[in-house]
mmCIF file of C-alpha atoms and ligand atoms in Angstrom:
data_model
loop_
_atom_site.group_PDB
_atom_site.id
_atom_site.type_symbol
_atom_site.label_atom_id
_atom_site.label_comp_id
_atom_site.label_asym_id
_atom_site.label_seq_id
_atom_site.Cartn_x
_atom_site.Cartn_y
_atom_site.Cartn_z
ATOM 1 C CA UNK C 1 -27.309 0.033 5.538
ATOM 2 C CA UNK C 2 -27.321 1.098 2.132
ATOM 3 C CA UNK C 3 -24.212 0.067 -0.556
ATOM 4 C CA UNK C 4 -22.193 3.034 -1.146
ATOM 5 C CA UNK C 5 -21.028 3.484 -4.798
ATOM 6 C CA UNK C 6 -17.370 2.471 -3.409
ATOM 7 C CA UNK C 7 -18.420 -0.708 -2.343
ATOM 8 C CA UNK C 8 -20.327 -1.909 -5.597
ATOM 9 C CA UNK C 9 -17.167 -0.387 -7.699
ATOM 10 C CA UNK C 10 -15.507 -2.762 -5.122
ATOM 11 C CA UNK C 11 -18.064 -5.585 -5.662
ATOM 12 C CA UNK C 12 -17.440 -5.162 -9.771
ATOM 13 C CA UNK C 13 -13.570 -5.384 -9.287
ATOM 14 C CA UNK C 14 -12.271 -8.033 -12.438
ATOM 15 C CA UNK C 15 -11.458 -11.304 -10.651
ATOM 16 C CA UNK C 16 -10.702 -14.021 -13.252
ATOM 17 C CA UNK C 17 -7.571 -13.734 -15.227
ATOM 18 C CA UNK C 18 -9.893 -14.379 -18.875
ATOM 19 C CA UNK C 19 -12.213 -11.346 -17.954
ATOM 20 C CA UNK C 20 -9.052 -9.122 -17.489
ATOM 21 C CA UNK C 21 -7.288 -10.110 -20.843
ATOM 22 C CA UNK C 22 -10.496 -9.529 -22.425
ATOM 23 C CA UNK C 23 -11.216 -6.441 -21.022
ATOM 24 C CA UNK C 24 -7.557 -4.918 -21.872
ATOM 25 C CA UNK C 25 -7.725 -6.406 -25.020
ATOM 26 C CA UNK C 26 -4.887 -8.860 -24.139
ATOM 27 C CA UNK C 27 -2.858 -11.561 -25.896
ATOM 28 C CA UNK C 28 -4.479 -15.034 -25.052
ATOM 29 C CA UNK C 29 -1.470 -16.667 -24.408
ATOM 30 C CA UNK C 30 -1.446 -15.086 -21.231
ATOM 31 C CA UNK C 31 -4.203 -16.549 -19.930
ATOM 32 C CA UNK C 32 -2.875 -20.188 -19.009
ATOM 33 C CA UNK C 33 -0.094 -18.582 -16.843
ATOM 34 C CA UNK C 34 -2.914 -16.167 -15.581
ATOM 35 C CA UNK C 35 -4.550 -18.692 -14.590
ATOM 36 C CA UNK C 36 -1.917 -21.126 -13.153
ATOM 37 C CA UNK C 37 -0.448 -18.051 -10.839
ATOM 38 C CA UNK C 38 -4.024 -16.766 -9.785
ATOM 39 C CA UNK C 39 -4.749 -19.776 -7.602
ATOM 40 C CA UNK C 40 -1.173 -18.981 -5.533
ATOM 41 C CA UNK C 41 -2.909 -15.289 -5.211
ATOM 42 C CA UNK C 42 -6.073 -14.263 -6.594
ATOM 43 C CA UNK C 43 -6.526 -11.938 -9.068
ATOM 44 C CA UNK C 44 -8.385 -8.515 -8.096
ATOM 45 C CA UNK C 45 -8.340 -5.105 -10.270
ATOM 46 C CA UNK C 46 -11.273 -2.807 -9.604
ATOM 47 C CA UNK C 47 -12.302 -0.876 -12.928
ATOM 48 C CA UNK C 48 -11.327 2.692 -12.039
ATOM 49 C CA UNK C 49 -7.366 1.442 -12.099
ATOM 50 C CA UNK C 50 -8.209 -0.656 -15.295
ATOM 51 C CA UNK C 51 -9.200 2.437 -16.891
ATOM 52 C CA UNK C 52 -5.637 3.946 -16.207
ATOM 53 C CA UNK C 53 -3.747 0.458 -18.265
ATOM 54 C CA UNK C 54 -2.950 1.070 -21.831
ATOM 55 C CA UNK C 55 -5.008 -1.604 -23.646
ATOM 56 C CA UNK C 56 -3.331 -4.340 -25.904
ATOM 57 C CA UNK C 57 -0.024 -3.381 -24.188
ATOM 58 C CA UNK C 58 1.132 -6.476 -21.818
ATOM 59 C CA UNK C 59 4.457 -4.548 -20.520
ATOM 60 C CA UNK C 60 2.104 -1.596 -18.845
ATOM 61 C CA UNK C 61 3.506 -0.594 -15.689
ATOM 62 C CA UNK C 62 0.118 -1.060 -13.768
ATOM 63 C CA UNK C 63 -0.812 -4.198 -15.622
ATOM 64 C CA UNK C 64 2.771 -5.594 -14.256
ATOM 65 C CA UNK C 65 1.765 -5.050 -10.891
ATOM 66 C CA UNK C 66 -1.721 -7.040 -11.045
ATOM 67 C CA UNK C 67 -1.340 -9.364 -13.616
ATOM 68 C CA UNK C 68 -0.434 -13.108 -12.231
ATOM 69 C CA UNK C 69 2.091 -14.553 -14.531
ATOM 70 C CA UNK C 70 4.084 -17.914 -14.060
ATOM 71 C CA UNK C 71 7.290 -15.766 -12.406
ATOM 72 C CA UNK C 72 5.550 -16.286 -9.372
ATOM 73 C CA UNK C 73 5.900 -19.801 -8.881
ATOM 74 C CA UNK C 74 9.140 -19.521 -8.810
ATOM 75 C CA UNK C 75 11.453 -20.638 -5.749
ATOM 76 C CA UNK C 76 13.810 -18.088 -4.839
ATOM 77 C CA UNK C 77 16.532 -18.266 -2.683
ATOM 78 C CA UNK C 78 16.068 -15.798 0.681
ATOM 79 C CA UNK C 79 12.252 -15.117 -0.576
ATOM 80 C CA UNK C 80 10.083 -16.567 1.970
ATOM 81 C CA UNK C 81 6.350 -15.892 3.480
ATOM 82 C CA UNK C 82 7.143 -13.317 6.664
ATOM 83 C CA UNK C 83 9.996 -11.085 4.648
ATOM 84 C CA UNK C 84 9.458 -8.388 7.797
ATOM 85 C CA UNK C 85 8.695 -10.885 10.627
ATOM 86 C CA UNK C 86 5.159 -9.636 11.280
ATOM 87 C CA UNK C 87 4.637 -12.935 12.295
ATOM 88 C CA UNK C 88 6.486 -12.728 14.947
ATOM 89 C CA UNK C 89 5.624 -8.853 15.986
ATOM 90 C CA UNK C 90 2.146 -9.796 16.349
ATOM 91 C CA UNK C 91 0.800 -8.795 19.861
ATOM 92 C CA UNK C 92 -2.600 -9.068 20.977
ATOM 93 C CA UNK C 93 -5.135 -8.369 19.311
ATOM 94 C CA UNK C 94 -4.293 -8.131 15.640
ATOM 95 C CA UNK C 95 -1.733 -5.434 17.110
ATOM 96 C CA UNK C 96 1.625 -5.685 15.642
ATOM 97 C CA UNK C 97 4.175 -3.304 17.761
ATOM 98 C CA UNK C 98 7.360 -3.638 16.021
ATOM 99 C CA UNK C 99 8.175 0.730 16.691
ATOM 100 C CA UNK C 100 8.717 2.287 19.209
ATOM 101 C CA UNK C 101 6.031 5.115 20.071
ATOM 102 C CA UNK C 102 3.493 3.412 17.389
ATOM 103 C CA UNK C 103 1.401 0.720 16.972
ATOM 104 C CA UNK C 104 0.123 -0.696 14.058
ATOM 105 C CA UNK C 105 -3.450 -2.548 14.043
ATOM 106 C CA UNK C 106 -4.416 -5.166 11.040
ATOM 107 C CA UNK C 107 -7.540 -3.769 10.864
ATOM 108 C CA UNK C 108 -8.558 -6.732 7.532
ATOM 109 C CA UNK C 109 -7.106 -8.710 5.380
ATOM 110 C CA UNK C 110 -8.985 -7.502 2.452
ATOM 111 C CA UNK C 111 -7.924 -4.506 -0.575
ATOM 112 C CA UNK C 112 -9.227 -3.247 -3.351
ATOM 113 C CA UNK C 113 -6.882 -4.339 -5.533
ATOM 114 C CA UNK C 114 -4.376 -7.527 -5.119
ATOM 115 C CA UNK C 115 -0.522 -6.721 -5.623
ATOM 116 C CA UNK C 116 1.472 -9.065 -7.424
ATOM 117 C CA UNK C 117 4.515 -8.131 -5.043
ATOM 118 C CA UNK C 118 2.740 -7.959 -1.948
ATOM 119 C CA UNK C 119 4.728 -8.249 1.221
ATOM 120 C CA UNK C 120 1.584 -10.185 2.965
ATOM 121 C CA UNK C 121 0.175 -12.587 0.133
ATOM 122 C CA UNK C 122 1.246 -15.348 2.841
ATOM 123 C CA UNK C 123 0.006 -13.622 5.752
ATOM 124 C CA UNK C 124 -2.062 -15.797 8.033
ATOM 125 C CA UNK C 125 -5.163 -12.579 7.827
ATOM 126 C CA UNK C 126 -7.644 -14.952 9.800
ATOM 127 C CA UNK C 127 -5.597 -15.245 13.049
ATOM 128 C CA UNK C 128 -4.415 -11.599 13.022
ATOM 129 C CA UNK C 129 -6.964 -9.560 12.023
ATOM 130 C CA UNK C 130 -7.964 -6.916 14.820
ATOM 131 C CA UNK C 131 -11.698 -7.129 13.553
ATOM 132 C CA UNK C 132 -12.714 -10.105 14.181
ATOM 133 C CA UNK C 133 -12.287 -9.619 17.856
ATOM 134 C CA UNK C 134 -14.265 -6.121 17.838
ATOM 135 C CA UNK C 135 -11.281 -4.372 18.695
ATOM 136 C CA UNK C 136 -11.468 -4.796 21.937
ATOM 137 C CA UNK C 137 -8.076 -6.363 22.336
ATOM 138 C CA UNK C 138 -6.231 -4.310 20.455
ATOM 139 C CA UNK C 139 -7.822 -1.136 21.717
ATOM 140 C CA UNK C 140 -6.839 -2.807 25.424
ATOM 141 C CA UNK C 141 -3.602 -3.355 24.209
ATOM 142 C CA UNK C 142 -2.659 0.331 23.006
ATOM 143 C CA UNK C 143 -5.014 1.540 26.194
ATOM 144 C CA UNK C 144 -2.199 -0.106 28.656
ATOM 145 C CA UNK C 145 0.950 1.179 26.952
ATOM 146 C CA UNK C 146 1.483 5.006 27.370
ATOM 147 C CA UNK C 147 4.214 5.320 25.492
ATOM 148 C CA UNK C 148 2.464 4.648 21.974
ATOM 149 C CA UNK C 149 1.060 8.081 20.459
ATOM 150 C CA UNK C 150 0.141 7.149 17.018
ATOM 151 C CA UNK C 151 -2.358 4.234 16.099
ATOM 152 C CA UNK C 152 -1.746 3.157 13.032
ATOM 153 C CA UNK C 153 -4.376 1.395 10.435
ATOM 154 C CA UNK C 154 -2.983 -1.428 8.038
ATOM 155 C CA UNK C 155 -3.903 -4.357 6.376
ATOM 156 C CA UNK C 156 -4.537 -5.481 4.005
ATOM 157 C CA UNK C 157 -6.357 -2.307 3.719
ATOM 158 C CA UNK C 158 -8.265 -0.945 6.293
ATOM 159 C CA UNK C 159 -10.602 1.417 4.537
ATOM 160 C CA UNK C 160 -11.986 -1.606 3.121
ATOM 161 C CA UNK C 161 -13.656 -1.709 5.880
ATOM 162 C CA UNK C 162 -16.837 -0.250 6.093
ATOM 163 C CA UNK C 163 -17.263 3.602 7.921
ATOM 164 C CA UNK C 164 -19.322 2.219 10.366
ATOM 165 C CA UNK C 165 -16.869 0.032 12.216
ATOM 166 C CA UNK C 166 -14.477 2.519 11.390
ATOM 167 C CA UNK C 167 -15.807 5.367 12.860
ATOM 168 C CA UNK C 168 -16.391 3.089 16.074
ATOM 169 C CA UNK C 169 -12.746 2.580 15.996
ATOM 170 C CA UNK C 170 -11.897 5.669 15.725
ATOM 171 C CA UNK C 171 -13.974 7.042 18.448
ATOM 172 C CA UNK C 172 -12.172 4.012 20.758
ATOM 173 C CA UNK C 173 -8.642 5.417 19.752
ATOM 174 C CA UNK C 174 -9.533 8.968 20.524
ATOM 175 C CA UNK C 175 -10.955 7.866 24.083
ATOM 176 C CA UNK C 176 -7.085 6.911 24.978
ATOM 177 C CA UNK C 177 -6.051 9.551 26.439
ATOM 178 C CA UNK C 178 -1.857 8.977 25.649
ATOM 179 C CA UNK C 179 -2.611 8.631 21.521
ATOM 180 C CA UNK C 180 -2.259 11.892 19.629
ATOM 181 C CA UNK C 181 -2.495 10.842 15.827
ATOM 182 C CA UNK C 182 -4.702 8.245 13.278
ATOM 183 C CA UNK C 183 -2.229 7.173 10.342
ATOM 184 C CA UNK C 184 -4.050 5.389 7.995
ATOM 185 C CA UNK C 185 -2.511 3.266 5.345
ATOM 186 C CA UNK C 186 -3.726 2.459 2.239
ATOM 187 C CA UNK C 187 -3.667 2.207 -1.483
ATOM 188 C CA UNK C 188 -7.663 2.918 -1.566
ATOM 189 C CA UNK C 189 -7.060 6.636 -2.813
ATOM 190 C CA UNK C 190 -5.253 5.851 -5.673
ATOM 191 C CA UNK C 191 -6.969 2.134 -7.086
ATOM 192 C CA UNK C 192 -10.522 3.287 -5.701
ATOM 193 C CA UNK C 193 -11.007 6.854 -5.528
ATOM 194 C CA UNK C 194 -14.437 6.851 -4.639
ATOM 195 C CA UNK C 195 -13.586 5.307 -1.482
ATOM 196 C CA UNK C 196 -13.176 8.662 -0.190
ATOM 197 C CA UNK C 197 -16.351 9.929 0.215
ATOM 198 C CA UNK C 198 -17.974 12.199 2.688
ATOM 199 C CA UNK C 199 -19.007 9.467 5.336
ATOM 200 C CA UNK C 200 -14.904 8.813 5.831
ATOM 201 C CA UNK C 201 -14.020 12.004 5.708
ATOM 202 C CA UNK C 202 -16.416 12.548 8.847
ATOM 203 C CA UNK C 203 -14.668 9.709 10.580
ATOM 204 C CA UNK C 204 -11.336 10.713 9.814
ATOM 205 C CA UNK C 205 -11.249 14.199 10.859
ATOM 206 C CA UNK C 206 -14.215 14.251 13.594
ATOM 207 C CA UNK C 207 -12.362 13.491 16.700
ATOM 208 C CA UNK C 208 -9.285 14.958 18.097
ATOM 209 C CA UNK C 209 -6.454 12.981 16.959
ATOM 210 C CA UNK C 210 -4.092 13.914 14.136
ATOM 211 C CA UNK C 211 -5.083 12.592 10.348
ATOM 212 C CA UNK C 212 -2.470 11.027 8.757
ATOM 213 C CA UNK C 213 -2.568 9.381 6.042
ATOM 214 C CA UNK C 214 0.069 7.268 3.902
ATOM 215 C CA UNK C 215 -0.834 6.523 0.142
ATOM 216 C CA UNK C 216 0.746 3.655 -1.847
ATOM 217 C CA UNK C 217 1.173 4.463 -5.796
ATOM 218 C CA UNK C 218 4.326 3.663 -7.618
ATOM 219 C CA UNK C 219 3.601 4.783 -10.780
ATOM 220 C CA UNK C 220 2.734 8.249 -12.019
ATOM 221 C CA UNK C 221 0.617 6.809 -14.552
ATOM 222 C CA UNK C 222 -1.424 5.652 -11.493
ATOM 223 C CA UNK C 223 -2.771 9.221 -10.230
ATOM 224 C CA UNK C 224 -5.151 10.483 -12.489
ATOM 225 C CA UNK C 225 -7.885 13.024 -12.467
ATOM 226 C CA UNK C 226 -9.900 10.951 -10.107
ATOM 227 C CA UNK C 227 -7.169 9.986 -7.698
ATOM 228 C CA UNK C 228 -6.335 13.646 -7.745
ATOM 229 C CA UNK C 229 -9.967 14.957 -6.831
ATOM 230 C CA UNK C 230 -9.887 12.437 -4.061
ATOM 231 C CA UNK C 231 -6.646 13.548 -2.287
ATOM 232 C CA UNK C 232 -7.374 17.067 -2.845
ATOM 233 C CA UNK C 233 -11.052 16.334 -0.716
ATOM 234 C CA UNK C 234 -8.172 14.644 2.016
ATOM 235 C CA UNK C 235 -6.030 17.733 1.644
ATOM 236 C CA UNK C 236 -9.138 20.315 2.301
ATOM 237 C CA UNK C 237 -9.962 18.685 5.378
ATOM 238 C CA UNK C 238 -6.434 19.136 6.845
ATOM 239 C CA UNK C 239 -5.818 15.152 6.502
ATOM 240 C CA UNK C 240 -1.663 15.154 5.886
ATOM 241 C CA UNK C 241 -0.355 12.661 3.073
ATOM 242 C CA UNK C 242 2.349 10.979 2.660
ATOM 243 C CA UNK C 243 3.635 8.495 -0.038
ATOM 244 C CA UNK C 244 5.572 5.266 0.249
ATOM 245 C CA UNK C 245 6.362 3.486 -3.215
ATOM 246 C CA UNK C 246 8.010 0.348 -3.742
ATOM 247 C CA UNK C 247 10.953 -0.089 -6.260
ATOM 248 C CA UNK C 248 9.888 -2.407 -8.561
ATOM 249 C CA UNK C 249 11.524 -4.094 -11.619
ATOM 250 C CA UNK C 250 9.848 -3.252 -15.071
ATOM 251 C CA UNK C 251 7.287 -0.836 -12.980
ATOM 252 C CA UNK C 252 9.199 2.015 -12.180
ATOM 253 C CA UNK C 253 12.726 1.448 -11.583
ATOM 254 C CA UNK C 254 13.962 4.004 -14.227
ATOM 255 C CA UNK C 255 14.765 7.854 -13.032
ATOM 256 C CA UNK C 256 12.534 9.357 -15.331
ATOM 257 C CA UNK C 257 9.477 7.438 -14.048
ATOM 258 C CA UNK C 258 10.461 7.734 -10.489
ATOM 259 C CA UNK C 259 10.559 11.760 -11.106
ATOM 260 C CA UNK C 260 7.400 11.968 -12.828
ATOM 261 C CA UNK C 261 5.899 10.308 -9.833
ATOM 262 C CA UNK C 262 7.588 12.693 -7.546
ATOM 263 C CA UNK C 263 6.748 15.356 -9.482
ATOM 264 C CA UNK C 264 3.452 14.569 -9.657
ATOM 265 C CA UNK C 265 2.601 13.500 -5.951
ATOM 266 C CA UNK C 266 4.061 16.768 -4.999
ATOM 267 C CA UNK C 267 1.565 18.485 -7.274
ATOM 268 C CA UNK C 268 -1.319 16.834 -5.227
ATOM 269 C CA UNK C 269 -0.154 17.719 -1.882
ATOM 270 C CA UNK C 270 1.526 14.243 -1.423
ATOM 271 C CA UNK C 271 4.760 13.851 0.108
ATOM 272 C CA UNK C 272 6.750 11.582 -1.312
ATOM 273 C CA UNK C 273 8.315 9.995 1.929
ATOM 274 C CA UNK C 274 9.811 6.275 1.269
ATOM 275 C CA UNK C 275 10.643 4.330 -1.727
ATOM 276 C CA UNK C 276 10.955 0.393 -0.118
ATOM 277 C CA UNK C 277 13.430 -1.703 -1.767
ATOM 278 C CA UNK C 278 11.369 -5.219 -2.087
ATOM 279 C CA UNK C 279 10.380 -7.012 0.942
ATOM 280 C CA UNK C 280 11.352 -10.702 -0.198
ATOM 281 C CA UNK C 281 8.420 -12.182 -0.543
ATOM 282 C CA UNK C 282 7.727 -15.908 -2.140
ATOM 283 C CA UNK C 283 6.569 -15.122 -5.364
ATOM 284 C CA UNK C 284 7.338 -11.828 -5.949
ATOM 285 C CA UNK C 285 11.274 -12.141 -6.802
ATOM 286 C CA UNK C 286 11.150 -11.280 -10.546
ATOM 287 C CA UNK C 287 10.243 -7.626 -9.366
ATOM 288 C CA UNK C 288 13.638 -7.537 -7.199
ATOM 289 C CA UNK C 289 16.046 -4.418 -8.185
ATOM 290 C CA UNK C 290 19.221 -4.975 -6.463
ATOM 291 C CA UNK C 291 20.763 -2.607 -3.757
ATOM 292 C CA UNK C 292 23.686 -1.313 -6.533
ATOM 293 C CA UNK C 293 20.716 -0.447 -9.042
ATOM 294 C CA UNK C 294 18.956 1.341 -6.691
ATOM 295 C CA UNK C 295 21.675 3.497 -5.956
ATOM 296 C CA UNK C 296 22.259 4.223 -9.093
ATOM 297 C CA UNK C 297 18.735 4.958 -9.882
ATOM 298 C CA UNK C 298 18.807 7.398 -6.256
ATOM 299 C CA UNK C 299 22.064 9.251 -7.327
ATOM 300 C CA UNK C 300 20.043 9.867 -10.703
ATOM 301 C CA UNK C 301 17.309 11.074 -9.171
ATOM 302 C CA UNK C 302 18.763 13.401 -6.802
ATOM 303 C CA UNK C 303 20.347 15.168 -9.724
ATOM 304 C CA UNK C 304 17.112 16.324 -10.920
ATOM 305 C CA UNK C 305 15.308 16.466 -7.772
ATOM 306 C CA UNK C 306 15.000 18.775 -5.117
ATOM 307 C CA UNK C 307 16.263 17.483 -1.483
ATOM 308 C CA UNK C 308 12.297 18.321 -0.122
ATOM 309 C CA UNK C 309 10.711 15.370 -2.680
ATOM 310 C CA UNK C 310 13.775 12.904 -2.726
ATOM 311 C CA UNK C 311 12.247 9.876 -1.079
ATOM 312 C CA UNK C 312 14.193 7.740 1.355
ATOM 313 C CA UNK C 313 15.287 4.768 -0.087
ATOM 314 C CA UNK C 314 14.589 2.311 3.211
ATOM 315 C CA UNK C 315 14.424 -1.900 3.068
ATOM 316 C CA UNK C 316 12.571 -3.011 6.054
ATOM 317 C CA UNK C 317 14.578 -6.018 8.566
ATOM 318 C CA UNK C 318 13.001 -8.271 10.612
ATOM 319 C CA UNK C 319 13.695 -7.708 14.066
ATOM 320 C CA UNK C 320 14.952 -4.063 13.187
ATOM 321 C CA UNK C 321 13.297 -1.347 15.364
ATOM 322 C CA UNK C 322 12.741 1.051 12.299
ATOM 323 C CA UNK C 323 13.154 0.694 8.927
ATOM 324 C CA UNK C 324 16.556 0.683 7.411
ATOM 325 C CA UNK C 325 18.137 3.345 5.451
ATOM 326 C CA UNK C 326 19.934 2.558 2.372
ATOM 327 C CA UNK C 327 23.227 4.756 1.765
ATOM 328 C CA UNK C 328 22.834 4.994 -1.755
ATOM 329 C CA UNK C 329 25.289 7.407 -1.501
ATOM 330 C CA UNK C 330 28.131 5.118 -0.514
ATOM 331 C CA UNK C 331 27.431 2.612 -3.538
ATOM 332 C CA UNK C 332 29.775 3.490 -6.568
ATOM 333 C CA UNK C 333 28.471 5.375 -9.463
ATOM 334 C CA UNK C 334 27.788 2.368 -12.044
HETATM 335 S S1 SF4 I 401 -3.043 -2.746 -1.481
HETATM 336 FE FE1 SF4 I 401 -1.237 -2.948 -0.157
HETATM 337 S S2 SF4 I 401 -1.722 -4.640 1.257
HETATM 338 FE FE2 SF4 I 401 -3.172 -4.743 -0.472
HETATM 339 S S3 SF4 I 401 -2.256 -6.157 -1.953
HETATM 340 FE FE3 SF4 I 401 -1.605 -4.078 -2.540
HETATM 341 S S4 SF4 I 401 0.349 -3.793 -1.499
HETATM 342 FE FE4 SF4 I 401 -0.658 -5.528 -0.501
#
């Protein structure tokens, strides 16, 4: 099988923290702490979202959320390595069934691009991961319980799989005769564009479930003329997106930012749909905005925003059957 151009953008992705500060153009005093944080979590920025980071500017919003900096050695009290117990939801199969109605299927461990605030950079990807079995146990899994509808694709990120294996999948999901919709999630539209080509596309919408699929950007410096060329090919072929963001510090927890990126997702036929306060993750605790910011920033942004493209502000609980809705409207005005 030949190497789509995805997969060799993929291939070229910057990996060492001295090819990335030389690339952006980048003070080299970063590089020791670069370097010491990389081996926690390895570095991983494919060109096409390098191209979106101002160079010579170290506080860019995108370069904050793949740069590895010293921050992330840090021990923090309540941050720990299963923040939303999918340790413990884990099925059969690389299944993990924490909803009601849904079931979600860690289709890889692998992405295009490595998050510094990632909810799963402890997640134990060789014992969970659906693929490695074939599918076959996950697909028996959601085959035996009628009361799941939706199969839903995560990760890591599942469209870095390749469209052979996911077209077989998908043509095993449609074969059960109880689910109704695909939801895939991923952050491949908006780091690798390319990654929708016409191969998924054919996957995606050939059978007779439901597309559905949930972007991740955060930043509306992230969806550029690329990223929007790619969801409108998803839009044209009746594929339904949806956003989920995640709050971060000294990313995009400001209400300006946060209604540019509504703004903008809306423009592209994207919903915006959840902004996650942090899952507590080891490592990632320097990106933390606390529940009375938040609010704050909500109240803010409902001002300005109408109801339709407010996101719900939601923090995922272990153990919680759905995720959990924040009340930013009971918080005092700060
Ligand atoms: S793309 Fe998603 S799963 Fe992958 S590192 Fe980023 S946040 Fe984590």
């Amino acid at each position: 099988m030949s190497t789509a151009p995805w997969q060799r953008e993929w291939q070229n992705a910057i990996r060492h923290p001295a090819s990335l500060l030389k690339r952006l153009g980048l003070d080299a005093s970063l590089l020791e702490p670069a370097t010491r944080a990389d081996r926690l979590f390895e570095l991983r920025v494919p060109e096409a979202y390098l191209q979106r980071i101002e160079p010579g500017n170290r506080h860019d919003p995108l370069l904050r959320q793949v740069l590895p900096v010293d921050a992330e050695s840090a021990d923090s009290a309540g941050f720990g390595d299963d923040p939303v117990g999918d340790h413990a939801s884990l099925a059969n199969g690389g299944v993990i069934h924490k909803y009601r109605g849904r079931a979600l299927l860690i289709a890889t461990g692998a992405c295009a691009i490595n998050c510094r605030y990632c909810f799963r950079r402890h997640f134990p990807y060789a014992d969970a991961n659906a693929s490695s079995g074939q599918w076959a146990g996950a697909i028996d899994y959601l085959r035996a319980d009628p009361s799941i509808s939706e199969a839903i694709l995560s990760g890591g990120d599942p469209l870095s799989l390749n469209d052979r294996r996911l077209s077989a999948l998908s043509e095993a999901l449609a074969s059960i005769p109880h689910l109704r919709r695909l939801r895939v999630h991923s952050r491949m539209p908006v780091v690798l564009p390319s990654r929708i080509d016409g191969t998924l596309l054919e996957w995606l919408t050939g059978t007779r479930l439901t597309p559905v699929m949930v972007i991740h950007a955060n930043h509306p410096n992230e969806l550029d003329g690329r990223v929007a060329d790619a969801l409108q090919r998803l839009t044209a072929r009746g594929v339904r997106l949806y956003n989920q963001a995640v709050l971060l510090r000294g990313v995009n927890d400001d209400a300006a930012t946060l209604e540019a990126l509504g703004e903008r997702l809306f423009e592209l036929g994207v919903q915006p749909y959840y902004l996650h306060l942090l899952d507590r993750v080891r490592g990632a605790a320097h990106f933390e905005v606390d529940d009375a910011t938040a609010a704050a920033l909500m109240r803010a942004l409902a001002a300005v925003t109408p109801g339709y493209m407010l996101p719900r502000l939601v923090r995922e609980v272990a153990g919680e059957p759905w995720k959990v809705p924040i009340d930013w409207t009971r918080h005092a005005p700060m």
